[in-house]
């Protein structure tokens, strides 16, 4: 008797998050919704049901990234007892990150640069992502 295996696929929300992480980092947040839907293999309705739209997906991807980064920092800091060793451990890890062939820069800055006016688009405060402080000009 031939055995069939079923490949477990993540839920639509998870597929959208993964697609968002990959495409926003590779192409920026200006990537078209159609490309996100195609990469995630979901219908447009799923994007709006789970995130309220593309801006909500951007915010969720950034929240996930922040959680991952915070976890990484906590582990890196827990591995060393002395302040100097902690700092050197963080710098070593950062060096590993930027030396990776897939490294394309800071995902937070890339997102900020890809949004024309984050306060107008609603991607900051009302999506659970803290808004950046107002910029002041230097004389």
Short mmCIF file of C-alpha atoms in Angstrom, two decimals:
data_model
loop_
_atom_site.label_atom_id
_atom_site.label_comp_id
_atom_site.label_asym_id
_atom_site.label_seq_id
_atom_site.Cartn_x
_atom_site.Cartn_y
_atom_site.Cartn_z
CA UNK A 1 0.00 0.00 0.00
CA UNK A 2 1.41 3.37 -1.03
CA UNK A 3 1.74 5.87 1.76
CA UNK A 4 0.90 9.46 1.05
CA UNK A 5 2.27 12.25 3.09
CA UNK A 6 0.64 15.57 3.46
CA UNK A 7 2.78 18.62 3.66
CA UNK A 8 1.71 20.78 6.53
CA UNK A 9 1.19 24.31 5.32
CA UNK A 10 1.10 27.25 7.67
CA UNK A 11 -2.15 29.11 8.04
CA UNK A 12 -2.92 32.00 5.72
CA UNK A 13 -1.92 34.55 8.33
CA UNK A 14 1.47 32.90 8.80
CA UNK A 15 2.02 32.60 5.04
CA UNK A 16 1.28 36.31 4.66
CA UNK A 17 3.72 37.16 7.46
CA UNK A 18 6.47 35.04 5.92
CA UNK A 19 5.85 36.50 2.46
CA UNK A 20 5.86 39.99 3.94
CA UNK A 21 9.13 39.37 5.78
CA UNK A 22 10.80 38.08 2.64
CA UNK A 23 9.45 40.57 0.12
CA UNK A 24 9.62 43.69 2.27
CA UNK A 25 13.25 42.95 3.07
CA UNK A 26 14.18 42.03 -0.50
CA UNK A 27 12.17 44.68 -2.38
CA UNK A 28 10.98 47.16 0.23
CA UNK A 29 7.49 47.93 1.49
CA UNK A 30 6.51 49.37 -1.85
CA UNK A 31 6.13 45.82 -3.16
CA UNK A 32 2.72 45.36 -4.75
CA UNK A 33 -0.08 43.59 -2.90
CA UNK A 34 -0.41 41.17 -5.82
CA UNK A 35 3.17 40.01 -5.33
CA UNK A 36 2.53 39.44 -1.62
CA UNK A 37 -0.61 37.45 -2.34
CA UNK A 38 1.13 35.37 -4.98
CA UNK A 39 4.11 34.63 -2.72
CA UNK A 40 1.81 33.69 0.18
CA UNK A 41 -0.57 31.79 -2.11
CA UNK A 42 -3.63 33.39 -0.54
CA UNK A 43 -6.63 35.36 -1.74
CA UNK A 44 -6.79 39.13 -1.33
CA UNK A 45 -9.55 38.69 1.23
CA UNK A 46 -7.12 36.92 3.59
CA UNK A 47 -4.88 39.99 3.73
CA UNK A 48 -7.78 42.20 4.76
CA UNK A 49 -9.28 39.67 7.20
CA UNK A 50 -6.02 39.12 9.06
CA UNK A 51 -4.34 42.52 8.83
CA UNK A 52 -6.89 45.05 7.58
CA UNK A 53 -4.65 45.73 4.57
CA UNK A 54 -1.04 46.05 3.55
CA UNK A 55 -0.22 48.65 6.22
CA UNK A 56 -1.38 46.24 8.92
CA UNK A 57 0.80 43.51 7.42
CA UNK A 58 3.81 45.85 7.43
CA UNK A 59 3.17 46.62 11.11
CA UNK A 60 2.80 42.92 11.98
CA UNK A 61 6.02 42.04 10.13
CA UNK A 62 7.86 44.77 12.05
CA UNK A 63 6.40 43.58 15.37
CA UNK A 64 7.58 40.05 14.58
CA UNK A 65 11.03 41.33 13.61
CA UNK A 66 11.25 43.32 16.84
CA UNK A 67 10.28 40.25 18.88
CA UNK A 68 12.93 38.16 17.07
CA UNK A 69 15.57 40.83 17.60
CA UNK A 70 14.69 41.24 21.26
CA UNK A 71 14.96 37.48 21.76
CA UNK A 72 18.33 37.49 20.06
CA UNK A 73 19.58 40.31 22.30
CA UNK A 74 18.33 38.58 25.43
CA UNK A 75 20.17 35.37 24.52
CA UNK A 76 23.33 37.23 23.56
CA UNK A 77 23.32 39.16 26.83
CA UNK A 78 22.55 36.11 28.95
CA UNK A 79 25.59 34.26 27.56
CA UNK A 80 28.07 36.59 29.25
CA UNK A 81 28.24 37.83 32.82
CA UNK A 82 30.70 40.69 32.49
CA UNK A 83 29.60 43.93 30.78
CA UNK A 84 32.64 43.92 28.48
CA UNK A 85 31.96 40.33 27.41
CA UNK A 86 28.30 41.18 26.81
CA UNK A 87 29.19 44.09 24.58
CA UNK A 88 31.78 42.08 22.67
CA UNK A 89 29.27 39.26 22.23
CA UNK A 90 26.73 41.68 20.77
CA UNK A 91 29.33 43.12 18.42
CA UNK A 92 30.45 39.63 17.32
CA UNK A 93 26.86 38.67 16.57
CA UNK A 94 26.27 41.92 14.67
CA UNK A 95 29.40 41.19 12.63
CA UNK A 96 28.01 37.74 11.75
CA UNK A 97 24.76 39.34 10.66
CA UNK A 98 26.26 41.97 8.37
CA UNK A 99 28.75 39.47 6.92
CA UNK A 100 25.91 37.25 5.70
CA UNK A 101 25.55 37.26 1.90
CA UNK A 102 21.79 37.86 2.28
CA UNK A 103 22.23 40.97 4.43
CA UNK A 104 20.53 43.96 2.80
CA UNK A 105 20.74 46.52 5.59
CA UNK A 106 18.49 47.40 8.49
CA UNK A 107 14.95 46.18 7.94
CA UNK A 108 13.55 48.96 10.12
CA UNK A 109 15.24 51.77 8.23
CA UNK A 110 14.31 50.14 4.92
CA UNK A 111 10.67 50.14 5.98
CA UNK A 112 10.81 53.72 7.18
CA UNK A 113 12.36 54.85 3.90
CA UNK A 114 9.75 52.93 1.90
CA UNK A 115 6.77 54.70 3.45
CA UNK A 116 6.23 58.20 2.11
CA UNK A 117 4.52 59.54 5.23
CA UNK A 118 3.99 56.90 7.93
CA UNK A 119 1.76 59.20 9.95
CA UNK A 120 -0.62 59.71 7.03
CA UNK A 121 -0.72 56.06 5.99
CA UNK A 122 -1.62 54.86 9.48
CA UNK A 123 1.22 52.37 9.72
CA UNK A 124 2.55 53.60 13.01
CA UNK A 125 0.55 54.41 16.11
CA UNK A 126 -2.82 52.97 15.20
CA UNK A 127 -1.27 49.62 14.19
CA UNK A 128 0.56 49.05 17.46
CA UNK A 129 3.97 50.19 16.22
CA UNK A 130 5.32 53.19 18.09
CA UNK A 131 5.50 56.27 15.93
CA UNK A 132 8.88 57.90 15.45
CA UNK A 133 9.44 61.12 17.38
CA UNK A 134 9.05 64.28 15.32
CA UNK A 135 12.19 65.30 13.52
CA UNK A 136 13.75 68.60 14.40
CA UNK A 137 16.02 70.57 12.13
CA UNK A 138 19.45 71.51 13.30
CA UNK A 139 20.55 75.08 12.79
#
